[in-house]
Amino acid sequence: MESKIKIALQKSGRLSEDSLSLIKECGIQFNNGTGKLMSESSNFPIHFLFLRDDDIPGYVSDGVADIGIVGENVVFEKNKEVEIVHRLGFSKCRLSIAIPKGQKFNSPADLNGLSIATSYPRILSHFLKENNIHSDIHEISGSVEIAPSIGLAEAVCDIVSSGSTLMSNGLKEVEVIFKSEAVLIGNKNMNGEIKALLNQLLFRIKSVQAAKNNKYIILNAPNKAIPKIIDILPGMKSPTVVPLALEGWSSLYSVINENEFWEVIENLKGAGAEGILVVPIEKMIF
Ligand code: PRT
Ligand code: ZN
């Protein structure tokens, strides 16, 4: 029988939508009927398990699933024997310590003696130990941000994204202790066939990510400006230069990274580029 790679995904929550979009962008079709706990693909040897995110590291370390997509915060908190195979760049957030707005804070030493409510006791105690701080960790499983107002704790350590939850609960973020994003994790003892499937999947994921991070750019320029423009364009190798029907002019095609996009565009215009077109890339194969 042909082997299939088993992937654990969050059933419903902040990771679900982006995880499923990534799978789809990798050209993998599947039927995600609502309420289903398992599913298969019709065009890739993969089996999906839909679980609570907290259970994903454990299932992957036990080999119930070969791989999984989960927040790095959960991977470190659960401390299971799994490998981080690839960073996925979505569901970015941070784990931070916050205290009531009116309270003074100069350094982490001010946390000494406080009780801190959190759902992340392992990551928090690691931070406290490293900084030689002695606080009481009060583990709770949800609604951490209300702990100070109901007198359960004097500070919190919780996931922060925009910061609005902390603000609306009268808290201020004073120390970021962990930065997280969604990661692809894998079992440490995958057999050769499963590893080969993982590599196929990784190849597709990397092509999708590279395409998202880059844009295809087409521009016209007088021939005398070409050397300067080539210096500005980072490109994959070197840009394609095609002569235009108009004497003394050429068209250049290249790829530029999203991060340096506006700066490159401004420099190109300054160097004499005209009629600049920017086109999204569907896939980028290396
Ligand atoms: O049901 P299940 O157990 O599967 O899901 P869950 O409720 O435990 O997790 P879920 O879906 O809320 O989050 C899954 C993962 O998304 C987390 O483990 C993080 O890696 C990541 N993530 C990204 C976040 C956030 N952003 C986030 N903002 N997880 C939680 N939050 C919460 C946070 O707990 C706080 O209550 O949002 C609030 C803060 O948001 P801001 O924007 O107000 O700062
Ligand atoms: Zn959870």
mmCIF file of C-alpha atoms and ligand atoms in Angstrom:
data_model
loop_
_atom_site.group_PDB
_atom_site.id
_atom_site.type_symbol
_atom_site.label_atom_id
_atom_site.label_comp_id
_atom_site.label_asym_id
_atom_site.label_seq_id
_atom_site.Cartn_x
_atom_site.Cartn_y
_atom_site.Cartn_z
ATOM 1 C CA MET A 1 0.000 0.000 0.000
ATOM 2 C CA GLU A 2 1.166 3.508 -0.794
ATOM 3 C CA SER A 3 2.120 5.369 2.380
ATOM 4 C CA LYS A 4 0.512 8.628 3.341
ATOM 5 C CA ILE A 5 1.880 11.407 5.485
ATOM 6 C CA LYS A 6 -0.380 12.317 8.403
ATOM 7 C CA ILE A 7 -0.681 16.008 9.246
ATOM 8 C CA ALA A 8 -2.332 17.429 12.362
ATOM 9 C CA LEU A 9 -4.050 20.794 11.922
ATOM 10 C CA GLN A 10 -6.009 22.949 14.364
ATOM 11 C CA LYS A 11 -9.685 22.108 14.020
ATOM 12 C CA SER A 12 -10.998 25.595 14.589
ATOM 13 C CA GLY A 13 -9.153 28.614 15.841
ATOM 14 C CA ARG A 14 -6.617 31.222 14.897
ATOM 15 C CA LEU A 15 -4.350 28.815 13.007
ATOM 16 C CA SER A 16 -7.012 26.978 11.003
ATOM 17 C CA GLU A 17 -7.710 29.333 8.142
ATOM 18 C CA ASP A 18 -4.083 30.082 7.267
ATOM 19 C CA SER A 19 -3.085 26.411 7.639
ATOM 20 C CA LEU A 20 -5.804 25.316 5.220
ATOM 21 C CA SER A 21 -5.017 28.116 2.752
ATOM 22 C CA LEU A 22 -1.378 27.062 2.724
ATOM 23 C CA ILE A 23 -2.359 23.454 1.979
ATOM 24 C CA LYS A 24 -4.612 24.651 -0.858
ATOM 25 C CA GLU A 25 -1.924 26.936 -2.279
ATOM 26 C CA CYS A 26 0.338 23.877 -2.365
ATOM 27 C CA GLY A 27 -2.163 22.426 -4.832
ATOM 28 C CA ILE A 28 -3.421 19.818 -2.369
ATOM 29 C CA GLN A 29 -7.138 19.197 -2.673
ATOM 30 C CA PHE A 30 -9.184 17.944 0.231
ATOM 31 C CA ASN A 31 -12.666 17.844 1.546
ATOM 32 C CA ASN A 32 -12.925 19.751 4.811
ATOM 33 C CA GLY A 33 -16.498 19.003 5.781
ATOM 34 C CA THR A 34 -17.556 20.843 8.924
ATOM 35 C CA GLY A 35 -17.182 18.813 12.085
ATOM 36 C CA LYS A 36 -14.966 16.244 10.385
ATOM 37 C CA LEU A 37 -12.027 15.020 12.454
ATOM 38 C CA MET A 38 -10.246 13.338 9.562
ATOM 39 C CA SER A 39 -9.932 13.858 5.851
ATOM 40 C CA GLU A 40 -7.816 12.732 2.909
ATOM 41 C CA SER A 41 -6.612 14.392 -0.250
ATOM 42 C CA SER A 42 -7.625 13.237 -3.707
ATOM 43 C CA ASN A 43 -4.348 14.326 -5.317
ATOM 44 C CA PHE A 44 -1.587 13.995 -2.676
ATOM 45 C CA PRO A 45 -0.835 11.086 -0.314
ATOM 46 C CA ILE A 46 -1.766 12.987 2.833
ATOM 47 C CA HIS A 47 -4.142 12.318 5.671
ATOM 48 C CA PHE A 48 -5.495 15.227 7.763
ATOM 49 C CA LEU A 49 -6.282 15.091 11.477
ATOM 50 C CA PHE A 50 -8.185 18.061 12.905
ATOM 51 C CA LEU A 51 -7.354 18.607 16.584
ATOM 52 C CA ARG A 52 -7.124 21.177 19.383
ATOM 53 C CA ASP A 53 -3.840 23.011 19.005
ATOM 54 C CA ASP A 54 -2.688 21.994 22.507
ATOM 55 C CA ASP A 55 -2.811 18.331 21.515
ATOM 56 C CA ILE A 56 -0.810 18.680 18.293
ATOM 57 C CA PRO A 57 2.763 18.452 19.731
ATOM 58 C CA GLY A 58 1.823 15.330 21.710
ATOM 59 C CA TYR A 59 0.229 13.581 18.736
ATOM 60 C CA VAL A 60 3.263 14.374 16.592
ATOM 61 C CA SER A 61 5.755 13.155 19.208
ATOM 62 C CA ASP A 62 3.739 9.928 19.676
ATOM 63 C CA GLY A 63 3.662 9.362 15.909
ATOM 64 C CA VAL A 64 -0.157 9.480 15.676
ATOM 65 C CA ALA A 65 0.583 12.296 13.223
ATOM 66 C CA ASP A 66 3.889 12.625 11.344
ATOM 67 C CA ILE A 67 3.762 16.397 11.112
ATOM 68 C CA GLY A 68 1.614 19.249 12.384
ATOM 69 C CA ILE A 69 1.049 22.991 12.197
ATOM 70 C CA VAL A 70 0.985 24.772 15.539
ATOM 71 C CA GLY A 71 2.113 27.973 17.282
ATOM 72 C CA GLU A 72 5.703 27.929 18.457
ATOM 73 C CA ASN A 73 4.446 29.045 21.886
ATOM 74 C CA VAL A 74 2.513 25.780 22.216
ATOM 75 C CA VAL A 75 5.511 23.735 21.015
ATOM 76 C CA PHE A 76 7.747 25.212 23.731
ATOM 77 C CA GLU A 77 5.090 25.058 26.419
ATOM 78 C CA LYS A 78 4.236 21.409 25.791
ATOM 79 C CA ASN A 79 7.924 20.453 25.609
ATOM 80 C CA LYS A 80 7.319 17.280 23.586
ATOM 81 C CA GLU A 81 9.972 15.484 21.526
ATOM 82 C CA VAL A 82 9.291 17.114 18.156
ATOM 83 C CA GLU A 83 11.369 18.908 15.604
ATOM 84 C CA ILE A 84 10.594 22.357 14.160
ATOM 85 C CA VAL A 85 10.844 21.594 10.451
ATOM 86 C CA HIS A 86 9.908 24.954 8.946
ATOM 87 C CA ARG A 87 8.686 28.379 10.029
ATOM 88 C CA LEU A 88 5.438 29.414 8.374
ATOM 89 C CA GLY A 89 5.292 33.144 9.068
ATOM 90 C CA PHE A 90 1.600 33.421 9.992
ATOM 91 C CA SER A 91 -0.216 33.689 13.365
ATOM 92 C CA LYS A 92 2.579 35.885 14.658
ATOM 93 C CA CYS A 93 2.217 36.940 18.277
ATOM 94 C CA ARG A 94 4.235 37.400 21.453
ATOM 95 C CA LEU A 95 3.995 36.131 24.992
ATOM 96 C CA SER A 96 4.283 39.083 27.334
ATOM 97 C CA ILE A 97 4.067 40.019 30.966
ATOM 98 C CA ALA A 98 1.555 42.762 31.747
ATOM 99 C CA ILE A 99 0.701 44.616 34.925
ATOM 100 C CA PRO A 100 -2.054 47.077 35.918
ATOM 101 C CA LYS A 101 -1.667 50.350 34.022
ATOM 102 C CA GLY A 102 -1.022 52.554 37.058
ATOM 103 C CA GLN A 103 1.740 50.390 38.502
ATOM 104 C CA LYS A 104 5.391 51.400 38.204
ATOM 105 C CA PHE A 105 7.784 49.226 36.226
ATOM 106 C CA ASN A 106 11.477 49.860 35.689
ATOM 107 C CA SER A 107 12.935 46.412 35.153
ATOM 108 C CA PRO A 108 11.945 42.737 35.325
ATOM 109 C CA ALA A 109 13.234 42.771 38.931
ATOM 110 C CA ASP A 110 10.018 44.645 39.816
ATOM 111 C CA LEU A 111 8.185 41.363 39.218
ATOM 112 C CA ASN A 112 9.832 39.856 42.318
ATOM 113 C CA GLY A 113 7.241 38.688 44.815
ATOM 114 C CA LEU A 114 4.272 39.191 42.482
ATOM 115 C CA SER A 115 1.833 36.452 41.570
ATOM 116 C CA ILE A 116 1.530 36.075 37.796
ATOM 117 C CA ALA A 117 -1.432 34.367 36.127
ATOM 118 C CA THR A 118 -0.683 32.477 32.902
ATOM 119 C CA SER A 119 -1.569 29.538 30.668
ATOM 120 C CA TYR A 120 2.142 29.238 29.848
ATOM 121 C CA PRO A 121 3.798 28.192 33.147
ATOM 122 C CA ARG A 122 6.767 26.513 31.479
ATOM 123 C CA ILE A 123 7.815 29.437 29.284
ATOM 124 C CA LEU A 124 7.192 31.871 32.141
ATOM 125 C CA SER A 125 9.196 29.910 34.705
ATOM 126 C CA HIS A 126 12.048 29.607 32.216
ATOM 127 C CA PHE A 127 12.074 33.405 31.827
ATOM 128 C CA LEU A 128 11.883 33.994 35.590
ATOM 129 C CA LYS A 129 14.702 31.560 36.276
ATOM 130 C CA GLU A 130 16.950 33.098 33.609
ATOM 131 C CA ASN A 131 16.416 36.536 35.114
ATOM 132 C CA ASN A 132 16.691 35.325 38.689
ATOM 133 C CA ILE A 133 13.207 36.573 39.566
ATOM 134 C CA HIS A 134 11.090 34.954 42.250
ATOM 135 C CA SER A 135 7.379 35.222 41.483
ATOM 136 C CA ASP A 136 4.430 32.927 42.087
ATOM 137 C CA ILE A 137 3.093 31.358 38.925
ATOM 138 C CA HIS A 138 -0.666 30.973 38.988
ATOM 139 C CA GLU A 139 -1.683 28.617 36.193
ATOM 140 C CA ILE A 140 -5.108 29.184 34.642
ATOM 141 C CA SER A 141 -6.409 27.859 31.354
ATOM 142 C CA GLY A 142 -8.199 30.892 29.931
ATOM 143 C CA SER A 143 -9.333 34.519 30.412
ATOM 144 C CA VAL A 144 -5.945 35.289 31.906
ATOM 145 C CA GLU A 145 -6.325 39.018 31.314
ATOM 146 C CA ILE A 146 -9.083 39.415 33.898
ATOM 147 C CA ALA A 147 -7.011 37.828 36.705
ATOM 148 C CA PRO A 148 -5.717 41.122 38.205
ATOM 149 C CA SER A 149 -9.132 42.826 38.211
ATOM 150 C CA ILE A 150 -10.760 39.932 40.092
ATOM 151 C CA GLY A 151 -7.877 39.732 42.557
ATOM 152 C CA LEU A 152 -6.562 36.365 41.363
ATOM 153 C CA ALA A 153 -3.079 37.624 40.537
ATOM 154 C CA GLU A 154 -1.046 40.846 40.423
ATOM 155 C CA ALA A 155 0.267 40.411 36.881
ATOM 156 C CA VAL A 156 -0.406 38.275 33.813
ATOM 157 C CA CYS A 157 1.678 36.531 31.200
ATOM 158 C CA ASP A 158 -0.384 36.056 28.066
ATOM 159 C CA ILE A 159 -0.386 36.035 24.275
ATOM 160 C CA VAL A 160 -0.494 39.525 22.772
ATOM 161 C CA SER A 161 -1.131 40.454 19.193
ATOM 162 C CA SER A 162 -2.543 43.975 18.766
ATOM 163 C CA GLY A 163 -2.448 44.711 22.509
ATOM 164 C CA SER A 164 -6.098 45.770 22.620
ATOM 165 C CA THR A 165 -7.167 42.962 24.997
ATOM 166 C CA LEU A 166 -4.599 44.095 27.558
ATOM 167 C CA MET A 167 -5.573 47.721 27.141
ATOM 168 C CA SER A 168 -9.285 47.087 27.541
ATOM 169 C CA ASN A 169 -8.535 45.224 30.772
ATOM 170 C CA GLY A 170 -6.524 48.126 32.218
ATOM 171 C CA LEU A 171 -3.174 46.368 31.765
ATOM 172 C CA LYS A 172 0.109 47.456 30.195
ATOM 173 C CA GLU A 173 2.644 45.227 28.480
ATOM 174 C CA VAL A 174 5.978 45.500 30.269
ATOM 175 C CA GLU A 175 8.125 42.605 29.042
ATOM 176 C CA VAL A 176 8.039 40.435 25.923
ATOM 177 C CA ILE A 177 9.298 36.993 26.933
ATOM 178 C CA PHE A 178 8.712 34.922 23.782
ATOM 179 C CA LYS A 179 8.016 35.630 20.103
ATOM 180 C CA SER A 180 5.948 33.130 18.170
ATOM 181 C CA GLU A 181 4.669 32.232 14.731
ATOM 182 C CA ALA A 182 3.063 29.127 13.245
ATOM 183 C CA VAL A 183 5.593 26.357 12.626
ATOM 184 C CA LEU A 184 5.554 23.013 10.874
ATOM 185 C CA ILE A 185 6.660 20.386 13.381
ATOM 186 C CA GLY A 186 7.663 16.803 12.683
ATOM 187 C CA ASN A 187 8.106 13.496 14.463
ATOM 188 C CA LYS A 188 11.774 12.737 15.123
ATOM 189 C CA ASN A 189 11.626 9.177 13.777
ATOM 190 C CA MET A 190 9.918 9.432 10.390
ATOM 191 C CA ASN A 191 10.694 6.596 7.994
ATOM 192 C CA GLY A 192 12.232 7.209 4.569
ATOM 193 C CA GLU A 193 8.957 7.175 2.647
ATOM 194 C CA ILE A 194 7.305 9.662 4.989
ATOM 195 C CA LYS A 195 10.402 11.879 4.915
ATOM 196 C CA ALA A 196 10.268 11.882 1.107
ATOM 197 C CA LEU A 197 6.617 13.007 1.250
ATOM 198 C CA LEU A 198 7.541 15.697 3.779
ATOM 199 C CA ASN A 199 10.243 16.938 1.414
ATOM 200 C CA GLN A 200 7.749 17.117 -1.456
ATOM 201 C CA LEU A 201 5.387 19.104 0.728
ATOM 202 C CA LEU A 202 8.200 21.382 1.968
ATOM 203 C CA PHE A 203 9.287 22.085 -1.602
ATOM 204 C CA ARG A 204 5.755 23.264 -2.379
ATOM 205 C CA ILE A 205 5.461 25.301 0.827
ATOM 206 C CA LYS A 206 8.751 27.081 0.098
ATOM 207 C CA SER A 207 7.643 27.880 -3.475
ATOM 208 C CA VAL A 208 4.373 29.336 -2.181
ATOM 209 C CA GLN A 209 6.174 31.403 0.484
ATOM 210 C CA ALA A 210 8.791 32.700 -1.953
ATOM 211 C CA ALA A 211 6.077 33.712 -4.427
ATOM 212 C CA LYS A 212 4.245 35.639 -1.700
ATOM 213 C CA ASN A 213 7.413 37.459 -0.676
ATOM 214 C CA ASN A 214 8.382 38.515 -4.181
ATOM 215 C CA LYS A 215 6.939 40.501 -7.070
ATOM 216 C CA TYR A 216 7.671 40.349 -10.760
ATOM 217 C CA ILE A 217 8.639 43.718 -12.162
ATOM 218 C CA ILE A 218 8.625 44.941 -15.766
ATOM 219 C CA LEU A 219 9.959 48.361 -16.760
ATOM 220 C CA ASN A 220 11.170 50.375 -19.721
ATOM 221 C CA ALA A 221 14.376 52.366 -19.731
ATOM 222 C CA PRO A 222 16.734 54.162 -22.096
ATOM 223 C CA ASN A 223 19.698 51.904 -22.895
ATOM 224 C CA LYS A 224 22.188 54.255 -21.247
ATOM 225 C CA ALA A 225 20.353 53.812 -17.904
ATOM 226 C CA ILE A 226 20.529 49.993 -18.007
ATOM 227 C CA PRO A 227 23.828 49.482 -16.091
ATOM 228 C CA LYS A 228 22.571 51.627 -13.202
ATOM 229 C CA ILE A 229 19.182 49.875 -13.202
ATOM 230 C CA ILE A 230 20.842 46.443 -13.176
ATOM 231 C CA ASP A 231 22.776 47.540 -10.079
ATOM 232 C CA ILE A 232 19.529 48.482 -8.341
ATOM 233 C CA LEU A 233 17.588 45.339 -9.265
ATOM 234 C CA PRO A 234 18.462 42.457 -6.928
ATOM 235 C CA GLY A 235 16.860 39.877 -9.254
ATOM 236 C CA MET A 236 17.049 36.092 -9.107
ATOM 237 C CA LYS A 237 20.147 35.972 -11.299
ATOM 238 C CA SER A 238 20.291 39.020 -13.562
ATOM 239 C CA PRO A 239 17.369 40.801 -15.196
ATOM 240 C CA THR A 240 16.142 39.922 -18.679
ATOM 241 C CA VAL A 241 16.781 42.820 -21.082
ATOM 242 C CA VAL A 242 14.703 42.966 -24.277
ATOM 243 C CA PRO A 243 15.047 45.715 -26.901
ATOM 244 C CA LEU A 244 11.947 47.820 -27.556
ATOM 245 C CA ALA A 245 10.792 48.807 -31.058
ATOM 246 C CA LEU A 246 11.701 52.364 -30.032
ATOM 247 C CA GLU A 247 15.367 52.939 -30.900
ATOM 248 C CA GLY A 248 17.682 53.232 -27.863
ATOM 249 C CA TRP A 249 15.159 51.798 -25.359
ATOM 250 C CA SER A 250 14.800 48.408 -23.663
ATOM 251 C CA SER A 251 12.394 46.566 -21.410
ATOM 252 C CA LEU A 252 13.731 44.858 -18.248
ATOM 253 C CA TYR A 253 12.108 41.990 -16.322
ATOM 254 C CA SER A 254 13.137 41.006 -12.816
ATOM 255 C CA VAL A 255 11.969 39.847 -9.382
ATOM 256 C CA ILE A 256 12.070 42.007 -6.270
ATOM 257 C CA ASN A 257 11.488 41.208 -2.642
ATOM 258 C CA GLU A 258 8.453 42.627 -0.852
ATOM 259 C CA ASN A 259 10.617 43.975 2.010
ATOM 260 C CA GLU A 260 12.697 46.267 -0.181
ATOM 261 C CA PHE A 261 9.925 46.951 -2.680
ATOM 262 C CA TRP A 262 9.243 50.703 -2.291
ATOM 263 C CA GLU A 263 12.873 51.603 -1.873
ATOM 264 C CA VAL A 264 13.786 49.732 -5.075
ATOM 265 C CA ILE A 265 10.909 51.331 -7.008
ATOM 266 C CA GLU A 266 12.004 54.838 -5.970
ATOM 267 C CA ASN A 267 15.599 54.144 -6.940
ATOM 268 C CA LEU A 268 14.496 52.723 -10.293
ATOM 269 C CA LYS A 269 12.473 55.842 -11.080
ATOM 270 C CA GLY A 270 15.424 57.990 -10.078
ATOM 271 C CA ALA A 271 17.627 56.033 -12.474
ATOM 272 C CA GLY A 272 15.274 56.680 -15.421
ATOM 273 C CA ALA A 273 12.902 53.697 -15.403
ATOM 274 C CA GLU A 274 9.442 54.308 -16.890
ATOM 275 C CA GLY A 275 6.193 52.393 -17.296
ATOM 276 C CA ILE A 276 6.933 50.210 -14.269
ATOM 277 C CA LEU A 277 4.558 47.229 -13.939
ATOM 278 C CA VAL A 278 4.452 45.086 -10.804
ATOM 279 C CA VAL A 279 2.882 41.650 -11.095
ATOM 280 C CA PRO A 280 2.146 39.066 -8.376
ATOM 281 C CA ILE A 281 3.908 35.724 -8.691
ATOM 282 C CA GLU A 282 1.854 32.531 -8.464
ATOM 283 C CA LYS A 283 4.695 30.098 -7.608
ATOM 284 C CA MET A 284 8.455 30.456 -7.469
ATOM 285 C CA ILE A 285 10.460 27.303 -8.148
ATOM 286 C CA PHE A 286 14.131 27.059 -7.188
HETATM 287 O O1 PRT B 1 -9.426 25.395 20.594
HETATM 288 P P1 PRT B 1 -7.943 25.344 20.533
HETATM 289 O O2 PRT B 1 -7.316 24.865 21.810
HETATM 290 O O3 PRT B 1 -7.477 24.600 19.318
HETATM 291 O O4 PRT B 1 -7.469 26.858 20.281
HETATM 292 P P2 PRT B 1 -6.980 27.977 21.324
HETATM 293 O O5 PRT B 1 -8.159 28.778 21.717
HETATM 294 O O6 PRT B 1 -6.123 27.409 22.381
HETATM 295 O O7 PRT B 1 -5.977 28.818 20.423
HETATM 296 P P3 PRT B 1 -6.275 30.034 19.407
HETATM 297 O O8 PRT B 1 -6.978 29.512 18.204
HETATM 298 O O9 PRT B 1 -6.834 31.202 20.119
HETATM 299 O O10 PRT B 1 -4.755 30.395 19.040
HETATM 300 C C1 PRT B 1 -3.935 29.511 18.378
HETATM 301 C C2 PRT B 1 -2.543 30.116 18.249
HETATM 302 O O11 PRT B 1 -2.616 31.347 17.525
HETATM 303 C C3 PRT B 1 -1.870 30.519 19.546
HETATM 304 O O12 PRT B 1 -1.266 29.428 20.207
HETATM 305 C C4 PRT B 1 -0.838 31.532 19.065
HETATM 306 O O13 PRT B 1 0.311 30.844 18.574
HETATM 307 C C5 PRT B 1 -1.526 32.182 17.866
HETATM 308 N N1 PRT B 1 -2.055 33.539 18.142
HETATM 309 C C6 PRT B 1 -1.806 34.621 17.360
HETATM 310 C C7 PRT B 1 -2.846 33.934 19.153
HETATM 311 C C8 PRT B 1 -3.083 35.297 18.979
HETATM 312 N N2 PRT B 1 -2.441 35.696 17.847
HETATM 313 C C9 PRT B 1 -3.933 36.005 19.919
HETATM 314 N N3 PRT B 1 -4.131 37.206 19.765
HETATM 315 N N4 PRT B 1 -3.406 33.273 20.197
HETATM 316 C C10 PRT B 1 -4.193 33.913 21.052
HETATM 317 N N5 PRT B 1 -4.468 35.245 20.986
HETATM 318 C C11 PRT B 1 -5.401 35.789 22.041
HETATM 319 C C12 PRT B 1 -4.706 36.023 23.384
HETATM 320 O O14 PRT B 1 -4.783 34.874 24.181
HETATM 321 C C13 PRT B 1 -5.498 37.172 23.996
HETATM 322 O O15 PRT B 1 -6.663 36.715 24.618
HETATM 323 O O16 PRT B 1 -5.915 37.033 21.666
HETATM 324 C C14 PRT B 1 -5.907 37.954 22.765
HETATM 325 C C15 PRT B 1 -4.916 39.044 22.534
HETATM 326 O O17 PRT B 1 -5.075 39.613 21.267
HETATM 327 P P4 PRT B 1 -4.886 41.200 21.049
HETATM 328 O O18 PRT B 1 -4.901 41.366 19.573
HETATM 329 O O19 PRT B 1 -6.020 41.880 21.737
HETATM 330 O O20 PRT B 1 -3.541 41.565 21.650
HETATM 331 ZN ZN ZN B 2 -5.605 25.573 22.607
#
